[in-house]
XYZ file of C-alpha atoms in Angstrom:
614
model
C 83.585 118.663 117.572
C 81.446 115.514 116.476
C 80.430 115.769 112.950
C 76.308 115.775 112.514
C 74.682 113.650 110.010
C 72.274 113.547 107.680
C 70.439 110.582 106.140
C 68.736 109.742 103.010
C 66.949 106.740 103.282
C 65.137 105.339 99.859
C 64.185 101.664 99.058
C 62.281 99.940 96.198
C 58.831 99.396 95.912
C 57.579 95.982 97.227
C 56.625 93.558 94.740
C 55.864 89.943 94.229
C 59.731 89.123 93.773
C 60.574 90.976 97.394
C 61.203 93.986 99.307
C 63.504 96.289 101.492
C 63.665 98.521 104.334
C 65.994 100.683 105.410
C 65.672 102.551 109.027
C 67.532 105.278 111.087
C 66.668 105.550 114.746
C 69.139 107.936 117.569
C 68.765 107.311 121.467
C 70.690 108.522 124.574
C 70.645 106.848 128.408
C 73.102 106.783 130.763
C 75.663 104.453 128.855
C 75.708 106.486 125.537
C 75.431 110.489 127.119
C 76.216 111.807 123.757
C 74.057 109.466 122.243
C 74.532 107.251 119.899
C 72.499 106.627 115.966
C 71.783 103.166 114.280
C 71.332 102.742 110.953
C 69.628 99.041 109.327
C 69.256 98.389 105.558
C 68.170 94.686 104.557
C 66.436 93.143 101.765
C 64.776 89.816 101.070
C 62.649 87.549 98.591
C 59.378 87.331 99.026
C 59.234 83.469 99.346
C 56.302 81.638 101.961
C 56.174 84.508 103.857
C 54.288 83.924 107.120
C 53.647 87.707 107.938
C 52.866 91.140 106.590
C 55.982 93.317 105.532
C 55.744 95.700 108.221
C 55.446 93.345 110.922
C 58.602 91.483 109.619
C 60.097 94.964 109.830
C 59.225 96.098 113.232
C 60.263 92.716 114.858
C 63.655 92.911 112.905
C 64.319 96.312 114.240
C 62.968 95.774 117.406
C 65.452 92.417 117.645
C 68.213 95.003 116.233
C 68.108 96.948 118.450
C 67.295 94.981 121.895
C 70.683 93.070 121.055
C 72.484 96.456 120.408
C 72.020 97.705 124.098
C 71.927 93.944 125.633
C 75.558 94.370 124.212
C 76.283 97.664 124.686
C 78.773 97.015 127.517
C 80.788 94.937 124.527
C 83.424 97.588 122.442
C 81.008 99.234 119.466
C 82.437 97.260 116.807
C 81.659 94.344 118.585
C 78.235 95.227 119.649
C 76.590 95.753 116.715
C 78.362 93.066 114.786
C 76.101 90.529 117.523
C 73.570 92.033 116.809
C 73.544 92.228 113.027
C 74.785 88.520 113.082
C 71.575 87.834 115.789
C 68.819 88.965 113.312
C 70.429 87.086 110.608
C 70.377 83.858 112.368
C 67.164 84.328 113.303
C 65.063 85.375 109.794
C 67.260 83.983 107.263
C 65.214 80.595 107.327
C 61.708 82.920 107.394
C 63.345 85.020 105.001
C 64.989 83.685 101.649
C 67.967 85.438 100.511
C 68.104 88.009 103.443
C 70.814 90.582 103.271
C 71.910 92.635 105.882
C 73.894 96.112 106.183
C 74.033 97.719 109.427
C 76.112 100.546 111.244
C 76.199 103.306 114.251
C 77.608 106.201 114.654
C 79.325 106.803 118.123
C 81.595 109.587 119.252
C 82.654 110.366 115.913
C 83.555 107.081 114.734
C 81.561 105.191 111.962
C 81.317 101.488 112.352
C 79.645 98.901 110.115
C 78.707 95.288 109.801
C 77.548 93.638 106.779
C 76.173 90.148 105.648
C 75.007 88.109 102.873
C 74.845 90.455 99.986
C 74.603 93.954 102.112
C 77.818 96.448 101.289
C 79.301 99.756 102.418
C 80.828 102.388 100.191
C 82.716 105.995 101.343
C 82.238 108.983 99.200
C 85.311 110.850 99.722
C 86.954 113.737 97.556
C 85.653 112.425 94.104
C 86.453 109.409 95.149
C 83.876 106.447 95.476
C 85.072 104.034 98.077
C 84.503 100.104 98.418
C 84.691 99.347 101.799
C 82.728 96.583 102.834
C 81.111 93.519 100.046
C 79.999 90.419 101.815
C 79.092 87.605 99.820
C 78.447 84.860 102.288
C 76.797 84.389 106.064
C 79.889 85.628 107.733
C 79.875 88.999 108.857
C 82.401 92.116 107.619
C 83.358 94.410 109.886
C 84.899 97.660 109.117
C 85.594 101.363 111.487
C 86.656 105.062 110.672
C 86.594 108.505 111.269
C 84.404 110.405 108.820
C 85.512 113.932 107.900
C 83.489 116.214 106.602
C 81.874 116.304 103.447
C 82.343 112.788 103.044
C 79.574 110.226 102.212
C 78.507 106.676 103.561
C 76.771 104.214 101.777
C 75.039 101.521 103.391
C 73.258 99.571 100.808
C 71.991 96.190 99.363
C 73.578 94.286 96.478
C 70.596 95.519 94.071
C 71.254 98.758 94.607
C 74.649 99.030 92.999
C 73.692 96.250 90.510
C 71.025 99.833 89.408
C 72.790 102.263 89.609
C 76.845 102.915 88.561
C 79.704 104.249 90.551
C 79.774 107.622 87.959
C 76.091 107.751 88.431
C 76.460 108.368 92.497
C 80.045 110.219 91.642
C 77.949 113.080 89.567
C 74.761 112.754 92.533
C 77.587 113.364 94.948
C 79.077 116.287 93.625
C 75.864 118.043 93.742
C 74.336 117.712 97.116
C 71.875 114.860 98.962
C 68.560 116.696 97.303
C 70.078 115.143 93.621
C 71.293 111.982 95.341
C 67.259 111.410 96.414
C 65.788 112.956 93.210
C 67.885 110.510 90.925
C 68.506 107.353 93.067
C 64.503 107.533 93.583
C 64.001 107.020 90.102
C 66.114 104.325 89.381
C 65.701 101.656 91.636
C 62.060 102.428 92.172
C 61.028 99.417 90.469
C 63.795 97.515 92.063
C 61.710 95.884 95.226
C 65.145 94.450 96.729
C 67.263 97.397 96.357
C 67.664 99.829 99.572
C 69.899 102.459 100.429
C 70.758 104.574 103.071
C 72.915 107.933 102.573
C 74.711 109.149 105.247
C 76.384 112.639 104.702
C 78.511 114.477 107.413
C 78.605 118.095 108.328
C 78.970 120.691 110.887
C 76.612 122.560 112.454
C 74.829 125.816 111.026
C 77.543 125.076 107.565
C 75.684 121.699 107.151
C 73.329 123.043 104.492
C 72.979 121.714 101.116
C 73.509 124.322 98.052
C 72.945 124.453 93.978
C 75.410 124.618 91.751
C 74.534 127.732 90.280
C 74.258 129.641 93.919
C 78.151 128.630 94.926
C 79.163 129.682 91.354
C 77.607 133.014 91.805
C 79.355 133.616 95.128
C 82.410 132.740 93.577
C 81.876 135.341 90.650
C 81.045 137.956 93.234
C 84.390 137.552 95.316
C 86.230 137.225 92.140
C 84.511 141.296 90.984
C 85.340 142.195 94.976
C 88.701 141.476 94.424
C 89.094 143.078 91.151
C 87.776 146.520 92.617
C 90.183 146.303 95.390
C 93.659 145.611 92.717
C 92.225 148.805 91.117
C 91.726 150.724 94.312
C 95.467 149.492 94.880
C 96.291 150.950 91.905
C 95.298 154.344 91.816
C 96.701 154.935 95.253
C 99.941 153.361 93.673
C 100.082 155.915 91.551
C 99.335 159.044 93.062
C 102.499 157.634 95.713
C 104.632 157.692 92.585
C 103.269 161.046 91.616
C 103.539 163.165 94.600
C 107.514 161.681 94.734
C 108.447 164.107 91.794
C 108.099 168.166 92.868
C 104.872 169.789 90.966
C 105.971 172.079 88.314
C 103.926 175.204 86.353
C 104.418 175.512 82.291
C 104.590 179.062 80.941
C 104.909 179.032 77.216
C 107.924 181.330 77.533
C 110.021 178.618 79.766
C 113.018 177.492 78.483
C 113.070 174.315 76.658
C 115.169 172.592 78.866
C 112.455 173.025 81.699
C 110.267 171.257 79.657
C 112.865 168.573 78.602
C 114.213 167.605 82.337
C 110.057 166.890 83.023
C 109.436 164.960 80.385
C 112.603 162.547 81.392
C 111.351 162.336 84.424
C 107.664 161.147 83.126
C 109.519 158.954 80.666
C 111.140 157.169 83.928
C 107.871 157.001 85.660
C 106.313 155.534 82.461
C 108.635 153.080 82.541
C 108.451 152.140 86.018
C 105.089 151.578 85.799
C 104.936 149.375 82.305
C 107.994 147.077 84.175
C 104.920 146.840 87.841
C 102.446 146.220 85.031
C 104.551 143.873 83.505
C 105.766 141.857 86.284
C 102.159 141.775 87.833
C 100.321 140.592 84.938
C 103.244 138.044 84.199
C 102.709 136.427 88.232
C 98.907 136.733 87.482
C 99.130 134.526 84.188
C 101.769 132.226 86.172
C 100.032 132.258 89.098
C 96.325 131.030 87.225
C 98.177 128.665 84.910
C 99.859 126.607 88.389
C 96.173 126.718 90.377
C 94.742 125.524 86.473
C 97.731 122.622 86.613
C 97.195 121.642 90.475
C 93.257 121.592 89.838
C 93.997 118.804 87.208
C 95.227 116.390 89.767
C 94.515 117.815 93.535
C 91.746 115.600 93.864
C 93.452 112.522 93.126
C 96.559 113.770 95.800
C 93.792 114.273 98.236
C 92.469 110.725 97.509
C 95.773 109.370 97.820
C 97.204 111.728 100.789
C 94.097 110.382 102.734
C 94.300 106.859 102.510
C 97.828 106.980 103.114
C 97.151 108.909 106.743
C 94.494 106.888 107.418
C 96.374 103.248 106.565
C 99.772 104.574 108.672
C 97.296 105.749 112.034
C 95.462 102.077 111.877
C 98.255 99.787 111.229
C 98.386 98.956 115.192
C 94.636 98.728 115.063
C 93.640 96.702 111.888
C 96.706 95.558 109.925
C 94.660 94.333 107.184
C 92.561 97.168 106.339
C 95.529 99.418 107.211
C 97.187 97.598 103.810
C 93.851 97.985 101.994
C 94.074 101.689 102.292
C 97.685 102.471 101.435
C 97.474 99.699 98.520
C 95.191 102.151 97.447
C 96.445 105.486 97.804
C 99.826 104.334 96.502
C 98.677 103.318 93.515
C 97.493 106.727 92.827
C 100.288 108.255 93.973
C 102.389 106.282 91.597
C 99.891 107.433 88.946
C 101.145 110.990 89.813
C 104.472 110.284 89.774
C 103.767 108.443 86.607
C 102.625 111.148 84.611
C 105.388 113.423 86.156
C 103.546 115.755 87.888
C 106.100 117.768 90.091
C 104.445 118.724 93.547
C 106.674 119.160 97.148
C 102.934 117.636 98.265
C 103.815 114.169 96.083
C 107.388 114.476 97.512
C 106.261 114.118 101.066
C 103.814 112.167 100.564
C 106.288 109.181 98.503
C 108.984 110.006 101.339
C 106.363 108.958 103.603
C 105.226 105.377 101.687
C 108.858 104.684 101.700
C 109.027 105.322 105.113
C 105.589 103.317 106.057
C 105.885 100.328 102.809
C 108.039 97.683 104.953
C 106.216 97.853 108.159
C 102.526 98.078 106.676
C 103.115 95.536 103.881
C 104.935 93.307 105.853
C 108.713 93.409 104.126
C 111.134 92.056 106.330
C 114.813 91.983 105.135
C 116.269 88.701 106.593
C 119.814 87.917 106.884
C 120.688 84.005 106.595
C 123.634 83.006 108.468
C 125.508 79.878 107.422
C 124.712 76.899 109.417
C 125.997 73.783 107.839
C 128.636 73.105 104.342
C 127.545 69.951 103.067
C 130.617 69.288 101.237
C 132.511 69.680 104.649
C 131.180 66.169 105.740
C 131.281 64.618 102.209
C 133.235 65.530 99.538
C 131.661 66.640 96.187
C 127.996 66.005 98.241
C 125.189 67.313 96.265
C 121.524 67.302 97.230
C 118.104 68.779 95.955
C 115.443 68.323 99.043
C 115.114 68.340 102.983
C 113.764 66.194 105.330
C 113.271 66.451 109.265
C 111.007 64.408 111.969
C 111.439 67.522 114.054
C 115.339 66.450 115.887
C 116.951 65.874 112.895
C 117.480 67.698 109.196
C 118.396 65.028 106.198
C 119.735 65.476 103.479
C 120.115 62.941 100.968
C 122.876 62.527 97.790
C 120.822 59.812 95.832
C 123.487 59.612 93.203
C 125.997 58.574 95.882
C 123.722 56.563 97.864
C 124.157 58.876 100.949
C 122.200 60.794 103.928
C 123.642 63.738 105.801
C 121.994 63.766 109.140
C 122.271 67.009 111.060
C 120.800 67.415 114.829
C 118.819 70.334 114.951
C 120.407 71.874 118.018
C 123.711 70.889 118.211
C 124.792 70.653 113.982
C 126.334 67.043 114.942
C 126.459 65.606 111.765
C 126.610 61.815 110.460
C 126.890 60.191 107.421
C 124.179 57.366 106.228
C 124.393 54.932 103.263
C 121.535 53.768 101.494
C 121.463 50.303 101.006
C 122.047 49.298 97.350
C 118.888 47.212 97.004
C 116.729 50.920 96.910
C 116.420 52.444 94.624
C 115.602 55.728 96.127
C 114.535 58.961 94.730
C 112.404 60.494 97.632
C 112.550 61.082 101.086
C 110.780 61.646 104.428
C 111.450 61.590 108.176
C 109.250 60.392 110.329
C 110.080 59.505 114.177
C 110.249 56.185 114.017
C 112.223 55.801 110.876
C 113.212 57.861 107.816
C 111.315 56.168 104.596
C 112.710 56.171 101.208
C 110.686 55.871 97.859
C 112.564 53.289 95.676
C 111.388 51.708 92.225
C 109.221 49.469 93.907
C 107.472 50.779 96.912
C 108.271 52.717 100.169
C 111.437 51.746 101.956
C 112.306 51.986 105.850
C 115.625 53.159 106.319
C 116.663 51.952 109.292
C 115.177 48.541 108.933
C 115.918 48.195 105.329
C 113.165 46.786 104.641
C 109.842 47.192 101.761
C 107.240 48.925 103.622
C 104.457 50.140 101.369
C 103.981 47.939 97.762
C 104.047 50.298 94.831
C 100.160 50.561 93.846
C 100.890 53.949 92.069
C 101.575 54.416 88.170
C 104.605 56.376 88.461
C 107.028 58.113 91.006
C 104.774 60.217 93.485
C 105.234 62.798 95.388
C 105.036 61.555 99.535
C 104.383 63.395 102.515
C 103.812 62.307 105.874
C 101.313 63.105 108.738
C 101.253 61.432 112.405
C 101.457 57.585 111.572
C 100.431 58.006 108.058
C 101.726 58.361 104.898
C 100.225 59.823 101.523
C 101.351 59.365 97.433
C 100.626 61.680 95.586
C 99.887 60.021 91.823
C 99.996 62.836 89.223
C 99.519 60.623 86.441
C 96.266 58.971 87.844
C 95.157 62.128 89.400
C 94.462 60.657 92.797
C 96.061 60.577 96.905
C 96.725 57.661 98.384
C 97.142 56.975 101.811
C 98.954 53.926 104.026
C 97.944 53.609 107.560
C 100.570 53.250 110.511
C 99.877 49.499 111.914
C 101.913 47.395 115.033
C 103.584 45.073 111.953
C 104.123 48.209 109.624
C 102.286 50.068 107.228
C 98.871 48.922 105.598
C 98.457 48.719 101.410
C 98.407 52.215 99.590
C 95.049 53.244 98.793
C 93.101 55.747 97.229
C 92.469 58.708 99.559
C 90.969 61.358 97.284
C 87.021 60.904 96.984
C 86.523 62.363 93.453
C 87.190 60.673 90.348
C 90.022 61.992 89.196
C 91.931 65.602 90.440
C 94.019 68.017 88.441
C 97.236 67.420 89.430
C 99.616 68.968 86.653
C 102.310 70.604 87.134
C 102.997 70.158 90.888
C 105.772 71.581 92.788
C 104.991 70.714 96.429
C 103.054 68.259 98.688
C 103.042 68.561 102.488
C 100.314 67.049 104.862
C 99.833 68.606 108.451
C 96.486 67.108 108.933
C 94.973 68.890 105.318
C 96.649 68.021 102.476
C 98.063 71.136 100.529
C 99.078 71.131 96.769
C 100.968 73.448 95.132
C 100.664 74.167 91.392
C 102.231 75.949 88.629
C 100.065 78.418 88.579
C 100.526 79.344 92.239
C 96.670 77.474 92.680
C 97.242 76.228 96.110
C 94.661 72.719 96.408
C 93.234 71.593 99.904
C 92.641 68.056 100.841
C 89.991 66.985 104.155
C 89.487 63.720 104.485
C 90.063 62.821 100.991
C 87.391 65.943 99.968
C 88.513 69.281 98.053
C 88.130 72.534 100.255
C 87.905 75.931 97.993
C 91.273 77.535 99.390
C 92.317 81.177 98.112
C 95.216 83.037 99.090
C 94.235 86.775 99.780
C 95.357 90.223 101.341
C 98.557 89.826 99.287
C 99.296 93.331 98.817
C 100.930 93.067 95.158
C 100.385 90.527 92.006
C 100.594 86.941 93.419
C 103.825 85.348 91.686
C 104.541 82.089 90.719
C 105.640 80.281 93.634
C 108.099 77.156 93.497
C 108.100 75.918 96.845
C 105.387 75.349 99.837
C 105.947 73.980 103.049
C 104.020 73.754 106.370
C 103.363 71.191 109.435
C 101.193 70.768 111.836
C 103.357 72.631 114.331
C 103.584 75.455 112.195
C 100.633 78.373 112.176
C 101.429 79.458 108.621
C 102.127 78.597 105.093
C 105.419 79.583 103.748
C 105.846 79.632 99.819
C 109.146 80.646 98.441
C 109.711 81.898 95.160
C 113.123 82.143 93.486
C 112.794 85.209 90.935
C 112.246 87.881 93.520
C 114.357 85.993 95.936
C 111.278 86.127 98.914
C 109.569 83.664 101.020
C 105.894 84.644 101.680
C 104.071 83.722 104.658
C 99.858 83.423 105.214
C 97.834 81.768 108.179
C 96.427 78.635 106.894
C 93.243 80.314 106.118
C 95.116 81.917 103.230
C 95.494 85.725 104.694
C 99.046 87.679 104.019
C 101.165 87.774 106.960
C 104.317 89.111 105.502
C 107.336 88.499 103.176
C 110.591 87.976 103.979
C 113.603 88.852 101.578
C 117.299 87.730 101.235
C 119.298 86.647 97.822
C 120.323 83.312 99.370
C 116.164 82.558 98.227
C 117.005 82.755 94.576
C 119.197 79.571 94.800
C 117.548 77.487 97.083
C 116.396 74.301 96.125
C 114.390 72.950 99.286
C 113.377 74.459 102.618
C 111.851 73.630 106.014
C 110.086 75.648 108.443
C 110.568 75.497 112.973
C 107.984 77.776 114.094
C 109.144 76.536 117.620
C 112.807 77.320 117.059
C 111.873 80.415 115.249
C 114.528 79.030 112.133
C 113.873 78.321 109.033
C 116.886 75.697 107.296
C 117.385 76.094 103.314
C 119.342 74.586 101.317
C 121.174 76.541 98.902
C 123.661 74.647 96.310
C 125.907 72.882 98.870
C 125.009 74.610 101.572
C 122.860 74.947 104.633
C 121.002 78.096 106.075
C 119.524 79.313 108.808
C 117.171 82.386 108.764
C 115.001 83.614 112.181
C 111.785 84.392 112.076
């Protein structure tokens, strides 16, 4: 059975600074036959406004929903993020500052799109809920199943900034008639803050009581049951009594008459005080366990919840499946924590166990051996990796030498560097592999000077199509050489600010953006010579302190590899968590490089070459 709902809907009082709306409105035709409800909150400055309030309200609702049913054929999710994305881009330049929240309910399944400041929170349990908090002009999309009892929030950014999370915890626990009384009053004054409260319920049982009435009722079953324990006891004992044969006493019995009775009372007496006992003893035992469980059932609902709902939507939404068990595990290792002993917490941390790796994206790898260096040259040591895509290199610059090793077949060949380079860094390009000596970039092959030094110290280089880029720590700055028909063109600065932060470096690639890696695991973005704000997210623990990056521009994803928990992690190259891969060969490997194509990643381990598939 669909669960019905019920909507508060309460917005600030327009003023001077701005206002808000927030609307409900339900339809059925022949493509939604068990109809369908939308639900709009927004909020803007008032700021060269060109119409009256309403009117601005009727035409965004009437645009709202016209683009709804023009895209109705489109999956739900779909259709109503168009259309919340199609009012935005048409009022935000009327309307300064316009936020937008929007949602429908459809066949029991809540969806929701936000923008630009508008949010949506889920009541559930005791638990208040962040699930959607845009903060720019692209829209947020999130999907569930409410169950009942819960509570949906659908709200603009001035709302919460009026009213806490305990605040709507202790409205919550008391029905929607306190949530209206109480949020009323507080963001009254507030002319940008609008809610709308959407509560779920079935039929006839979806009625709102006090306190004080479900107390009562609670009393009154409690008394119900006590009559009934007595009535169970009385009949108890007039069982026990009619067991033992009824006797007369005549003053002139004999004694022992009277003696053989009152054993036999005695050993009813006792019977009874041991029943007594043992009942009141599973009573008290029985009150203290529900007192215990009360103490921390909410927070094993909270957690058994999320950890359902994250293992039934990791084929559907991998990222907000990870949200949701992120969450309820770290409750449930609160529980376990504290050292609460439930079979309930049992199942439920057999179950993350069971879930962790696939949700969370741990993959145990297994590197296989692919190439001993000091098979082709004795005593060969080397500490990076180069590759134009056919060939892996690895150079010894302490004995002046370059292992070559073809990708597919592992033919191997030795190269010497020529003594007049000084080289201490290397890359592979396809028409020559370049070396960085004392003073400027070498070719290999043609042994000749390439690039003039221009840089104050020993860069880092990378190379990109017929380019190639210094990295100058000292002077804070990329510079960049341009592929020409005689050779390369002069080194020159690439970066367009002044000066960048570039301490403590570990890695520079270029696939097209330039990528920096940092001690601090900040991860820097180069366009053109112009800083892009770059963030990794979705990682589902604490980000550590990565050593290593690499990428190309064949490759899909960043791979950083860090040494102390032995892992390589992988994100897109908009900075979203992909997965992690694990193997102890990563704790000793000093430089790696990444095939997407081949599905291989090659490391280089002390002497050693690796292969690991991906």
């Amino acid at each position: 059975m669909v669960l019905q709902t019920n909507t508060v809907k309460i917005s600030g009082v327009p003023s001077d600074e701005g206002w808000s709306a927030s609307f409900e409105f339900s339809f059925k035709n022949e493509r939604f036959p068990h109809g369908v409800t939308l639900f709009l909150v927004f909020s803007t400055i008032r700021k060269n406004m060109e119409f009256s309030d309403s009117e601005v309200s009727r035409k965004i609702l009437q645009r709202f929903q016209e683009e709804y049913l023009k895209a109705a054929a489109k999956p739900p999710d779909l259709a109503l993020k168009d259309a919340a994305r199609t009012i935005f881009d048409e009022f935000f330049q009327k309307l300064d500052g316009l936020e937008v929240a929007s949602a429908c309910y459809l066949n029991g399944t809540f969806y929701s799109s936000c923008l630009n400041g508008g949010k949506l929170s889920l009541y559930r349990d005791g638990f208040l809920v962040k699930i959607l908090d845009s903060v720019s002009p692209r829209v947020v999309s999130a999907s569930g199943y409410p169950k009942e009892g819960d509570y949906m929030l659908l709200a603009t950014s001035d709302f919460f900034k009026k009213i806490s999370p305990s605040e709507l915890k202790g409205c919550f626990s008391k029905g929607v008639k306190t949530i209206e009384e109480v949020v009323s009053l507080r963001i009254h004054a507030t002319a940008t803050a609008s809610v709308a409260v959407v509560s779920f319920g079935f039929g006839n049982n979806f009625t709102e009581e006090s306190v004080d009435i479900g107390t009562s009722a609670s009393l009154v079953n409690i008394r119900g049951r006590g009559a009934q324990l007595r009535n169970m006891g009385t009949g108890f004992l007039e069982k026990v009594h009619n067991i033992f044969p009824k006797r007369r006493l005549f003053l002139n019995r004999q004694d022992s008459e009277v003696g053989v009775r009152s054993r036999k009372l005695i050993v009813v007496g006792v019977i009874l005080t041991l029943l007594l006992g043992i009942s009141i003893f599973f009573g008290v035992y029985k009150n203290k366990k529900d007192a215990y469980k009360n103490t921390y059932s909410e927070r094993l609902a909270f957690a058994k919840t999320n950890i359902e709902d994250a293992i039934s939507m990791k084929a559907v939404d991998i990222s907000r499946s990870r949200e949701l068990f992120m969450q309820g595990g770290d409750v449930l290792q609160q529980l376990v924590a504290e050292g609460i002993k439930d079979p309930e917490i049992d199942a439920l941390t057999k179950m993350v166990s069971n879930n962790k790796g696939e949700i969370l994206g741990e993959k145990e790898v297994s590197p296989q051996l692919w190439l001993d260096l000091t098979l082709v040259v004795d005593n060969f040591s080397s500490d990076s990796l180069a590759s134009d895509g056919q060939f892996v290199y690895n150079p010894d610059f302490l004995k002046r030498s370059i292992i070559s090793v073809d990708l597919k077949s592992k033919r191997s060949a030795t190269v010497k560097i020529p003594e007049n380079i000084g080289a201490s860094a290397i890359i592979a390009k396809s028409t020559d592999v370049y070396l960085l000596g004392n003073d400027g970039l070498y070719a290999l092959e043609k042994s000749r000077k390439e690039v003039d030094k221009t840089w104050s110290e020993t860069p880092r280089i990378a190379g990109f199509a017929s380019n190639i880029y210094f990295l100058d720590t000292e002077k804070g700055e990329i510079l960049k050489s341009s592929g020409t028909e005689a050779g390369f063109s002069e080194a020159k600065k690439w970066t367009t600010s002044e000066r960048e932060g570039f301490d403590g470096v570990k890695s520079f690639v270029v696939d097209g953006f330039a990528w920096v890696l940092k001690n601090d695991t900040q991860i820097l973005k180069f366009s053109y010579g112009n800083g892009l704000n770059f963030q990794l997210k979705g990682y589902p623990y604490e980000l550590p302190n990565y050593d290593l990056l690499t990428t190309d521009e064949n490759s899909e994803n960043l791979y950083l590899l860090v040494r102390k928990d032995k892992k390589i992690s992988v994100f897109d190259k908009t900075g979203r968590y992909q997965y992690n891969l694990n193997a102890d060969v990563f704790g000793d490997t000093k430089d790696f490089l990444v095939f997407e194509s081949e599905s291989k990643i090659i490391l280089l381990a002390g002497e050693k070459l690796y292969e690991v598939k991906i």
